[in-house]
Every structure is written in structure tokens, then in C-alpha cells.
Amino acid sequence: MNSKQSLANKIHYETLAEAFRSGRESPQEASEWSVLTAEPGVDYVETNVGNKTALWVQPKTAAKDRVMLYLHGGGYVSGSVWTHRKMVGHGRGACS
């Protein structure tokens, strides 16, 4: 069964795809990515790599000897380090 967050994500992308196909601007609610997930149990530490902003997403209960590298894809059409932070935070099980 799909979670509320995955259903919200599906609706989000369907809304964006429909707007794109019809040549319309994306609706405002489709750009509010932060509502798609609950806040994970992590700390966010902003840093710079070269001239780019990056985030350390540090799970409160994770092992200290592991990291997971996440590189945002999507053709750089939408989203940012801030819009994807919760989604990445929920992937913390890989580092636990």
C-alpha cells in the first residue's frame, strides 16, 4: 500500500506532467515540494563544495563510519538541495 507521502509525490509529478503537456504554467501548489513528506529525524548542516551549496543530512541515530552520496537528477528542471532534503532524510536507513 502506498504511503500518504508517495501518493502526494505521484500526484505532484502527474500535475507537473499535465501542465507541461498542455503548455500551461505549473500550478503554485505543485511547486510546494516541502509538503510531500514528513520531517525525518535528521540534522541538516549546510556546507559549500567549490562554489555550490551542499547539505550534510545527518541522521540522529546513524552509524558515524558511513555516508550515502545523493546526487539530485531530474534534468535540473526543478528542485534544489532544499526541496529534496526531506526525501533524502528519509533514506537514512541505508546509513543506520
mmCIF file of N, CA, C and O in Angstrom:
data_model
loop_
_atom_site.group_PDB
_atom_site.id
_atom_site.type_symbol
_atom_site.label_atom_id
_atom_site.label_comp_id
_atom_site.label_asym_id
_atom_site.label_seq_id
_atom_site.Cartn_x
_atom_site.Cartn_y
_atom_site.Cartn_z
ATOM 1 N N MET A 1 0.841 -1.184 0.000
ATOM 2 C CA MET A 1 0.000 0.000 0.000
ATOM 3 C C MET A 1 0.883 1.244 0.000
ATOM 4 O O MET A 1 1.879 1.299 0.706
ATOM 5 N N ASN A 2 0.521 2.235 -0.790
ATOM 6 C CA ASN A 2 1.286 3.473 -0.881
ATOM 7 C C ASN A 2 1.111 4.306 0.367
ATOM 8 O O ASN A 2 0.023 4.396 0.933
ATOM 9 N N SER A 3 2.194 4.970 0.772
ATOM 10 C CA SER A 3 2.117 5.893 1.899
ATOM 11 C C SER A 3 1.467 7.195 1.432
ATOM 12 O O SER A 3 1.367 7.462 0.227
ATOM 13 N N LYS A 4 1.060 8.013 2.382
ATOM 14 C CA LYS A 4 0.496 9.325 2.042
ATOM 15 C C LYS A 4 1.521 10.155 1.286
ATOM 16 O O LYS A 4 1.188 10.871 0.348
ATOM 17 N N GLN A 5 2.802 10.037 1.697
ATOM 18 C CA GLN A 5 3.852 10.820 1.055
ATOM 19 C C GLN A 5 4.090 10.369 -0.383
ATOM 20 O O GLN A 5 4.248 11.203 -1.268
ATOM 21 N N SER A 6 4.104 9.048 -0.629
ATOM 22 C CA SER A 6 4.341 8.602 -2.005
ATOM 23 C C SER A 6 3.156 8.942 -2.903
ATOM 24 O O SER A 6 3.322 9.262 -4.077
ATOM 25 N N LEU A 7 1.945 8.897 -2.358
ATOM 26 C CA LEU A 7 0.768 9.298 -3.132
ATOM 27 C C LEU A 7 0.836 10.790 -3.456
ATOM 28 O O LEU A 7 0.562 11.203 -4.586
ATOM 29 N N ALA A 8 1.242 11.602 -2.494
ATOM 30 C CA ALA A 8 1.395 13.046 -2.733
ATOM 31 C C ALA A 8 2.454 13.297 -3.804
ATOM 32 O O ALA A 8 2.288 14.158 -4.671
ATOM 33 N N ASN A 9 3.531 12.524 -3.766
ATOM 34 C CA ASN A 9 4.593 12.670 -4.761
ATOM 35 C C ASN A 9 4.079 12.299 -6.149
ATOM 36 O O ASN A 9 4.356 12.987 -7.136
ATOM 37 N N LYS A 10 3.313 11.215 -6.244
ATOM 38 C CA LYS A 10 2.735 10.783 -7.525
ATOM 39 C C LYS A 10 1.824 11.878 -8.086
ATOM 40 O O LYS A 10 1.916 12.229 -9.267
ATOM 41 N N ILE A 11 0.963 12.414 -7.261
ATOM 42 C CA ILE A 11 0.049 13.479 -7.692
ATOM 43 C C ILE A 11 0.837 14.709 -8.134
ATOM 44 O O ILE A 11 0.524 15.342 -9.143
ATOM 45 N N HIS A 12 1.880 15.029 -7.385
ATOM 46 C CA HIS A 12 2.739 16.170 -7.708
ATOM 47 C C HIS A 12 3.294 16.045 -9.127
ATOM 48 O O HIS A 12 3.170 16.946 -9.943
ATOM 49 N N TYR A 13 3.910 14.881 -9.425
ATOM 50 C CA TYR A 13 4.508 14.697 -10.742
ATOM 51 C C TYR A 13 3.471 14.600 -11.843
ATOM 52 O O TYR A 13 3.693 15.079 -12.960
ATOM 53 N N GLU A 14 2.329 14.011 -11.575
ATOM 54 C CA GLU A 14 1.264 13.964 -12.578
ATOM 55 C C GLU A 14 0.770 15.374 -12.901
ATOM 56 O O GLU A 14 0.498 15.695 -14.063
ATOM 57 N N THR A 15 0.656 16.215 -11.877
ATOM 58 C CA THR A 15 0.224 17.599 -12.073
ATOM 59 C C THR A 15 1.236 18.367 -12.914
ATOM 60 O O THR A 15 0.879 19.097 -13.843
ATOM 61 N N LEU A 16 2.529 18.197 -12.608
ATOM 62 C CA LEU A 16 3.573 18.866 -13.385
ATOM 63 C C LEU A 16 3.586 18.375 -14.834
ATOM 64 O O LEU A 16 3.709 19.168 -15.766
ATOM 65 N N ALA A 17 3.450 17.059 -15.022
ATOM 66 C CA ALA A 17 3.465 16.489 -16.373
ATOM 67 C C ALA A 17 2.294 17.006 -17.196
ATOM 68 O O ALA A 17 2.456 17.360 -18.374
ATOM 69 N N GLU A 18 1.120 17.062 -16.606
ATOM 70 C CA GLU A 18 -0.059 17.554 -17.319
ATOM 71 C C GLU A 18 0.113 19.021 -17.705
ATOM 72 O O GLU A 18 -0.216 19.426 -18.825
ATOM 73 N N ALA A 19 0.639 19.837 -16.804
ATOM 74 C CA ALA A 19 0.877 21.249 -17.115
ATOM 75 C C ALA A 19 1.884 21.375 -18.256
ATOM 76 O O ALA A 19 1.696 22.177 -19.173
ATOM 77 N N PHE A 20 2.934 20.585 -18.225
ATOM 78 C CA PHE A 20 3.948 20.613 -19.275
ATOM 79 C C PHE A 20 3.355 20.212 -20.625
ATOM 80 O O PHE A 20 3.567 20.872 -21.639
ATOM 81 N N ARG A 21 2.596 19.111 -20.636
ATOM 82 C CA ARG A 21 1.998 18.620 -21.889
ATOM 83 C C ARG A 21 1.046 19.642 -22.507
ATOM 84 O O ARG A 21 0.954 19.769 -23.712
ATOM 85 N N SER A 22 0.328 20.350 -21.662
ATOM 86 C CA SER A 22 -0.674 21.292 -22.177
ATOM 87 C C SER A 22 -0.111 22.699 -22.395
ATOM 88 O O SER A 22 -0.833 23.583 -22.844
ATOM 89 N N GLY A 23 1.168 22.899 -22.050
ATOM 90 C CA GLY A 23 1.777 24.206 -22.265
ATOM 91 C C GLY A 23 1.407 25.235 -21.216
ATOM 92 O O GLY A 23 1.679 26.421 -21.390
ATOM 93 N N ARG A 24 0.786 24.781 -20.136
ATOM 94 C CA ARG A 24 0.410 25.705 -19.055
ATOM 95 C C ARG A 24 1.562 25.853 -18.073
ATOM 96 O O ARG A 24 2.443 25.012 -17.983
ATOM 97 N N GLU A 25 1.493 26.936 -17.296
ATOM 98 C CA GLU A 25 2.433 27.099 -16.200
ATOM 99 C C GLU A 25 2.093 26.108 -15.095
ATOM 100 O O GLU A 25 0.926 25.770 -14.898
ATOM 101 N N SER A 26 3.106 25.646 -14.375
ATOM 102 C CA SER A 26 2.845 24.725 -13.262
ATOM 103 C C SER A 26 2.044 25.434 -12.188
ATOM 104 O O SER A 26 2.343 26.572 -11.839
ATOM 105 N N PRO A 27 1.022 24.771 -11.653
ATOM 106 C CA PRO A 27 0.234 25.389 -10.587
ATOM 107 C C PRO A 27 1.091 25.628 -9.351
ATOM 108 O O PRO A 27 2.040 24.886 -9.086
ATOM 109 N N GLN A 28 0.780 26.661 -8.591
ATOM 110 C CA GLN A 28 1.553 27.017 -7.404
ATOM 111 C C GLN A 28 1.678 25.841 -6.442
ATOM 112 O O GLN A 28 2.750 25.578 -5.926
ATOM 113 N N GLU A 29 0.599 25.104 -6.218
ATOM 114 C CA GLU A 29 0.658 24.004 -5.254
ATOM 115 C C GLU A 29 1.616 22.903 -5.701
ATOM 116 O O GLU A 29 2.152 22.171 -4.882
ATOM 117 N N ALA A 30 1.872 22.799 -6.990
ATOM 118 C CA ALA A 30 2.802 21.772 -7.476
ATOM 119 C C ALA A 30 4.244 22.134 -7.154
ATOM 120 O O ALA A 30 5.112 21.282 -7.142
ATOM 121 N N SER A 31 4.513 23.405 -6.875
ATOM 122 C CA SER A 31 5.880 23.799 -6.561
ATOM 123 C C SER A 31 6.169 23.747 -5.062
ATOM 124 O O SER A 31 7.271 24.019 -4.638
ATOM 125 N N GLU A 32 5.193 23.407 -4.269
ATOM 126 C CA GLU A 32 5.376 23.338 -2.822
ATOM 127 C C GLU A 32 5.808 21.938 -2.414
ATOM 128 O O GLU A 32 5.079 21.201 -1.774
ATOM 129 N N TRP A 33 7.013 21.541 -2.756
ATOM 130 C CA TRP A 33 7.518 20.198 -2.514
ATOM 131 C C TRP A 33 7.632 19.877 -1.033
ATOM 132 O O TRP A 33 7.562 18.715 -0.650
ATOM 133 N N SER A 34 7.825 20.868 -0.217
ATOM 134 C CA SER A 34 8.075 20.604 1.204
ATOM 135 C C SER A 34 6.900 19.936 1.898
ATOM 136 O O SER A 34 7.074 19.330 2.945
ATOM 137 N N VAL A 35 5.704 19.993 1.318
ATOM 138 C CA VAL A 35 4.550 19.357 1.954
ATOM 139 C C VAL A 35 4.435 17.879 1.606
ATOM 140 O O VAL A 35 3.579 17.187 2.138
ATOM 141 N N LEU A 36 5.320 17.374 0.749
ATOM 142 C CA LEU A 36 5.189 15.996 0.279
ATOM 143 C C LEU A 36 5.664 14.954 1.281
ATOM 144 O O LEU A 36 5.332 13.788 1.153
ATOM 145 N N THR A 37 6.480 15.344 2.241
ATOM 146 C CA THR A 37 6.981 14.365 3.210
ATOM 147 C C THR A 37 6.949 14.939 4.616
ATOM 148 O O THR A 37 7.018 16.139 4.818
ATOM 149 N N ALA A 38 6.889 14.053 5.567
ATOM 150 C CA ALA A 38 7.011 14.462 6.967
ATOM 151 C C ALA A 38 8.480 14.735 7.260
ATOM 152 O O ALA A 38 9.370 14.255 6.570
ATOM 153 N N GLU A 39 8.741 15.495 8.289
ATOM 154 C CA GLU A 39 10.121 15.810 8.664
ATOM 155 C C GLU A 39 10.806 14.556 9.218
ATOM 156 O O GLU A 39 10.315 13.944 10.144
ATOM 157 N N PRO A 40 11.955 14.156 8.631
ATOM 158 C CA PRO A 40 12.670 12.985 9.133
ATOM 159 C C PRO A 40 13.487 13.332 10.371
ATOM 160 O O PRO A 40 13.709 14.501 10.670
ATOM 161 N N GLY A 41 13.968 12.329 11.072
ATOM 162 C CA GLY A 41 14.774 12.547 12.277
ATOM 163 C C GLY A 41 16.236 12.769 11.951
ATOM 164 O O GLY A 41 17.080 11.916 12.239
ATOM 165 N N VAL A 42 16.534 13.903 11.323
ATOM 166 C CA VAL A 42 17.901 14.210 10.899
ATOM 167 C C VAL A 42 18.247 15.648 11.238
ATOM 168 O O VAL A 42 17.369 16.473 11.509
ATOM 169 N N ASP A 43 19.541 15.946 11.211
ATOM 170 C CA ASP A 43 20.034 17.321 11.287
ATOM 171 C C ASP A 43 20.563 17.686 9.908
ATOM 172 O O ASP A 43 21.143 16.845 9.215
ATOM 173 N N TYR A 44 20.376 18.938 9.507
ATOM 174 C CA TYR A 44 20.877 19.419 8.221
ATOM 175 C C TYR A 44 22.016 20.390 8.495
ATOM 176 O O TYR A 44 21.862 21.329 9.277
ATOM 177 N N VAL A 45 23.148 20.164 7.858
ATOM 178 C CA VAL A 45 24.300 21.037 8.019
ATOM 179 C C VAL A 45 24.690 21.540 6.638
ATOM 180 O O VAL A 45 25.131 20.767 5.783
ATOM 181 N N GLU A 46 24.517 22.847 6.415
ATOM 182 C CA GLU A 46 24.834 23.427 5.115
ATOM 183 C C GLU A 46 26.343 23.613 4.994
ATOM 184 O O GLU A 46 27.009 23.996 5.942
ATOM 185 N N THR A 47 26.860 23.338 3.801
ATOM 186 C CA THR A 47 28.291 23.499 3.525
ATOM 187 C C THR A 47 28.454 23.938 2.077
ATOM 188 O O THR A 47 27.483 24.009 1.331
ATOM 189 N N ASN A 48 29.660 24.267 1.683
ATOM 190 C CA ASN A 48 29.961 24.626 0.302
ATOM 191 C C ASN A 48 30.984 23.664 -0.256
ATOM 192 O O ASN A 48 31.944 23.298 0.421
ATOM 193 N N VAL A 49 30.760 23.239 -1.483
ATOM 194 C CA VAL A 49 31.693 22.392 -2.207
ATOM 195 C C VAL A 49 32.032 23.154 -3.474
ATOM 196 O O VAL A 49 31.174 23.311 -4.343
ATOM 197 N N GLY A 50 33.248 23.656 -3.555
ATOM 198 C CA GLY A 50 33.575 24.556 -4.656
ATOM 199 C C GLY A 50 32.732 25.807 -4.488
ATOM 200 O O GLY A 50 32.710 26.410 -3.434
ATOM 201 N N ASN A 51 31.962 26.144 -5.487
ATOM 202 C CA ASN A 51 31.059 27.297 -5.381
ATOM 203 C C ASN A 51 29.595 26.872 -5.301
ATOM 204 O O ASN A 51 28.705 27.660 -5.573
ATOM 205 N N LYS A 52 29.342 25.624 -4.928
ATOM 206 C CA LYS A 52 27.982 25.086 -4.844
ATOM 207 C C LYS A 52 27.585 24.817 -3.401
ATOM 208 O O LYS A 52 28.405 24.404 -2.591
ATOM 209 N N THR A 53 26.323 25.022 -3.098
ATOM 210 C CA THR A 53 25.793 24.707 -1.780
ATOM 211 C C THR A 53 25.488 23.224 -1.703
ATOM 212 O O THR A 53 24.955 22.640 -2.637
ATOM 213 N N ALA A 54 25.838 22.628 -0.589
ATOM 214 C CA ALA A 54 25.558 21.208 -0.353
ATOM 215 C C ALA A 54 25.042 21.058 1.069
ATOM 216 O O ALA A 54 25.184 21.968 1.893
ATOM 217 N N LEU A 55 24.424 19.920 1.348
ATOM 218 C CA LEU A 55 23.921 19.636 2.693
ATOM 219 C C LEU A 55 24.468 18.307 3.180
ATOM 220 O O LEU A 55 24.467 17.324 2.437
ATOM 221 N N TRP A 56 24.898 18.280 4.421
ATOM 222 C CA TRP A 56 25.090 17.028 5.133
ATOM 223 C C TRP A 56 23.760 16.744 5.784
ATOM 224 O O TRP A 56 23.208 17.582 6.486
ATOM 225 N N VAL A 57 23.202 15.589 5.517
ATOM 226 C CA VAL A 57 21.960 15.151 6.149
ATOM 227 C C VAL A 57 22.385 14.097 7.161
ATOM 228 O O VAL A 57 22.772 12.996 6.779
ATOM 229 N N GLN A 58 22.368 14.467 8.432
ATOM 230 C CA GLN A 58 22.920 13.615 9.476
ATOM 231 C C GLN A 58 21.813 13.004 10.330
ATOM 232 O O GLN A 58 21.238 13.680 11.180
ATOM 233 N N PRO A 59 21.520 11.718 10.103
ATOM 234 C CA PRO A 59 20.515 11.045 10.930
ATOM 235 C C PRO A 59 20.966 11.012 12.385
ATOM 236 O O PRO A 59 22.134 10.774 12.678
ATOM 237 N N LYS A 60 20.043 11.255 13.280
ATOM 238 C CA LYS A 60 20.373 11.313 14.703
ATOM 239 C C LYS A 60 20.856 9.970 15.251
ATOM 240 O O LYS A 60 21.600 9.929 16.209
ATOM 241 N N THR A 61 20.462 8.860 14.625
ATOM 242 C CA THR A 61 20.830 7.535 15.136
ATOM 243 C C THR A 61 21.730 6.756 14.187
ATOM 244 O O THR A 61 21.884 5.552 14.347
ATOM 245 N N ALA A 62 22.333 7.425 13.198
ATOM 246 C CA ALA A 62 23.126 6.719 12.189
ATOM 247 C C ALA A 62 24.516 6.360 12.699
ATOM 248 O O ALA A 62 25.058 7.016 13.586
ATOM 249 N N ALA A 63 25.080 5.338 12.081
ATOM 250 C CA ALA A 63 26.472 4.977 12.339
ATOM 251 C C ALA A 63 27.362 6.130 11.866
ATOM 252 O O ALA A 63 27.079 6.774 10.861
ATOM 253 N N LYS A 64 28.426 6.384 12.599
ATOM 254 C CA LYS A 64 29.315 7.510 12.271
ATOM 255 C C LYS A 64 30.365 7.142 11.218
ATOM 256 O O LYS A 64 31.059 8.005 10.718
ATOM 257 N N ASP A 65 30.479 5.856 10.879
ATOM 258 C CA ASP A 65 31.521 5.422 9.953
ATOM 259 C C ASP A 65 31.004 5.187 8.529
ATOM 260 O O ASP A 65 31.674 4.561 7.722
ATOM 261 N N ARG A 66 29.809 5.717 8.200
ATOM 262 C CA ARG A 66 29.224 5.512 6.872
ATOM 263 C C ARG A 66 28.612 6.803 6.350
ATOM 264 O O ARG A 66 28.141 7.627 7.123
ATOM 265 N N VAL A 67 28.604 6.936 5.044
ATOM 266 C CA VAL A 67 27.896 8.035 4.389
ATOM 267 C C VAL A 67 27.187 7.485 3.166
ATOM 268 O O VAL A 67 27.554 6.431 2.640
ATOM 269 N N MET A 68 26.186 8.204 2.718
ATOM 270 C CA MET A 68 25.495 7.863 1.485
ATOM 271 C C MET A 68 25.533 9.117 0.618
ATOM 272 O O MET A 68 25.143 10.198 1.072
ATOM 273 N N LEU A 69 26.025 9.010 -0.601
ATOM 274 C CA LEU A 69 26.088 10.142 -1.514
ATOM 275 C C LEU A 69 24.802 10.182 -2.327
ATOM 276 O O LEU A 69 24.425 9.199 -2.957
ATOM 277 N N TYR A 70 24.136 11.324 -2.308
ATOM 278 C CA TYR A 70 22.918 11.507 -3.093
ATOM 279 C C TYR A 70 23.150 12.661 -4.055
ATOM 280 O O TYR A 70 23.487 13.765 -3.635
ATOM 281 N N LEU A 71 22.981 12.413 -5.336
ATOM 282 C CA LEU A 71 23.086 13.448 -6.361
ATOM 283 C C LEU A 71 21.725 13.599 -7.008
ATOM 284 O O LEU A 71 21.196 12.644 -7.570
ATOM 285 N N HIS A 72 21.169 14.785 -6.923
ATOM 286 C CA HIS A 72 19.836 15.034 -7.467
ATOM 287 C C HIS A 72 19.879 15.012 -8.985
ATOM 288 O O HIS A 72 20.687 15.671 -9.608
ATOM 289 N N GLY A 73 18.983 14.230 -9.569
ATOM 290 C CA GLY A 73 18.869 14.181 -11.030
ATOM 291 C C GLY A 73 17.688 15.020 -11.477
ATOM 292 O O GLY A 73 17.405 16.053 -10.905
ATOM 293 N N GLY A 74 16.985 14.582 -12.471
ATOM 294 C CA GLY A 74 15.788 15.268 -12.922
ATOM 295 C C GLY A 74 16.037 16.317 -13.977
ATOM 296 O O GLY A 74 15.181 17.157 -14.247
ATOM 297 N N GLY A 75 17.213 16.317 -14.569
ATOM 298 C CA GLY A 75 17.482 17.259 -15.650
ATOM 299 C C GLY A 75 17.614 18.701 -15.187
ATOM 300 O O GLY A 75 17.584 19.618 -15.989
ATOM 301 N N TYR A 76 17.734 18.918 -13.894
ATOM 302 C CA TYR A 76 17.895 20.256 -13.322
ATOM 303 C C TYR A 76 16.769 21.194 -13.763
ATOM 304 O O TYR A 76 16.976 22.376 -13.981
ATOM 305 N N VAL A 77 15.575 20.632 -13.902
ATOM 306 C CA VAL A 77 14.408 21.415 -14.307
ATOM 307 C C VAL A 77 13.749 22.049 -13.098
ATOM 308 O O VAL A 77 13.296 23.183 -13.134
ATOM 309 N N SER A 78 13.687 21.300 -12.020
ATOM 310 C CA SER A 78 13.064 21.837 -10.808
ATOM 311 C C SER A 78 13.674 21.180 -9.593
ATOM 312 O O SER A 78 14.301 20.125 -9.691
ATOM 313 N N GLY A 79 13.505 21.800 -8.469
ATOM 314 C CA GLY A 79 14.027 21.258 -7.228
ATOM 315 C C GLY A 79 15.387 21.833 -6.879
ATOM 316 O O GLY A 79 16.041 22.491 -7.688
ATOM 317 N N SER A 80 15.785 21.596 -5.656
ATOM 318 C CA SER A 80 17.060 22.096 -5.149
ATOM 319 C C SER A 80 17.467 21.254 -3.952
ATOM 320 O O SER A 80 16.756 20.342 -3.546
ATOM 321 N N VAL A 81 18.591 21.610 -3.370
ATOM 322 C CA VAL A 81 19.044 20.926 -2.163
ATOM 323 C C VAL A 81 17.984 21.055 -1.059
ATOM 324 O O VAL A 81 17.800 20.156 -0.249
ATOM 325 N N TRP A 82 17.257 22.154 -1.064
ATOM 326 C CA TRP A 82 16.253 22.379 -0.021
ATOM 327 C C TRP A 82 14.946 21.655 -0.309
ATOM 328 O O TRP A 82 14.276 21.194 0.601
ATOM 329 N N THR A 83 14.554 21.525 -1.557
ATOM 330 C CA THR A 83 13.292 20.850 -1.857
ATOM 331 C C THR A 83 13.392 19.345 -1.701
ATOM 332 O O THR A 83 12.388 18.672 -1.485
ATOM 333 N N HIS A 84 14.599 18.792 -1.791
ATOM 334 C CA HIS A 84 14.779 17.346 -1.713
ATOM 335 C C HIS A 84 15.318 16.871 -0.362
ATOM 336 O O HIS A 84 15.508 15.690 -0.151
ATOM 337 N N ARG A 85 15.540 17.781 0.564
ATOM 338 C CA ARG A 85 16.191 17.421 1.827
ATOM 339 C C ARG A 85 15.395 16.399 2.631
ATOM 340 O O ARG A 85 15.968 15.477 3.197
ATOM 341 N N LYS A 86 14.085 16.526 2.674
ATOM 342 C CA LYS A 86 13.276 15.577 3.447
ATOM 343 C C LYS A 86 13.287 14.198 2.816
ATOM 344 O O LYS A 86 13.415 13.193 3.509
ATOM 345 N N MET A 87 13.167 14.151 1.492
ATOM 346 C CA MET A 87 13.192 12.871 0.800
ATOM 347 C C MET A 87 14.513 12.145 1.083
ATOM 348 O O MET A 87 14.533 10.960 1.389
ATOM 349 N N VAL A 88 15.609 12.876 0.982
ATOM 350 C CA VAL A 88 16.927 12.295 1.249
ATOM 351 C C VAL A 88 17.016 11.876 2.721
ATOM 352 O O VAL A 88 17.536 10.812 3.035
ATOM 353 N N GLY A 89 16.491 12.688 3.611
ATOM 354 C CA GLY A 89 16.496 12.361 5.035
ATOM 355 C C GLY A 89 15.773 11.068 5.345
ATOM 356 O O GLY A 89 16.175 10.325 6.241
ATOM 357 N N HIS A 90 14.745 10.770 4.582
ATOM 358 C CA HIS A 90 14.006 9.518 4.799
ATOM 359 C C HIS A 90 14.775 8.312 4.269
ATOM 360 O O HIS A 90 14.437 7.180 4.612
ATOM 361 N N GLY A 91 15.821 8.522 3.480
ATOM 362 C CA GLY A 91 16.656 7.433 3.007
ATOM 363 C C GLY A 91 17.753 7.067 3.987
ATOM 364 O O GLY A 91 18.630 6.284 3.706
ATOM 365 N N ARG A 92 17.663 7.581 5.184
ATOM 366 C CA ARG A 92 18.713 7.401 6.189
ATOM 367 C C ARG A 92 18.913 5.954 6.622
ATOM 368 O O ARG A 92 19.952 5.639 7.188
ATOM 369 N N GLY A 93 17.973 5.073 6.356
ATOM 370 C CA GLY A 93 18.118 3.677 6.754
ATOM 371 C C GLY A 93 19.356 3.028 6.147
ATOM 372 O O GLY A 93 19.930 2.112 6.738
ATOM 373 N N ALA A 94 19.788 3.528 5.007
ATOM 374 C CA ALA A 94 20.986 2.964 4.362
ATOM 375 C C ALA A 94 22.248 3.246 5.160
ATOM 376 O O ALA A 94 23.248 2.581 4.986
ATOM 377 N N CYS A 95 22.191 4.254 6.018
ATOM 378 C CA CYS A 95 23.386 4.616 6.793
ATOM 379 C C CYS A 95 23.261 4.219 8.258
ATOM 380 O O CYS A 95 24.104 4.571 9.061
ATOM 381 N N SER A 96 22.208 3.550 8.622
ATOM 382 C CA SER A 96 21.996 3.202 10.035
ATOM 383 C C SER A 96 22.777 1.969 10.432
ATOM 384 O O SER A 96 23.092 1.132 9.633
#
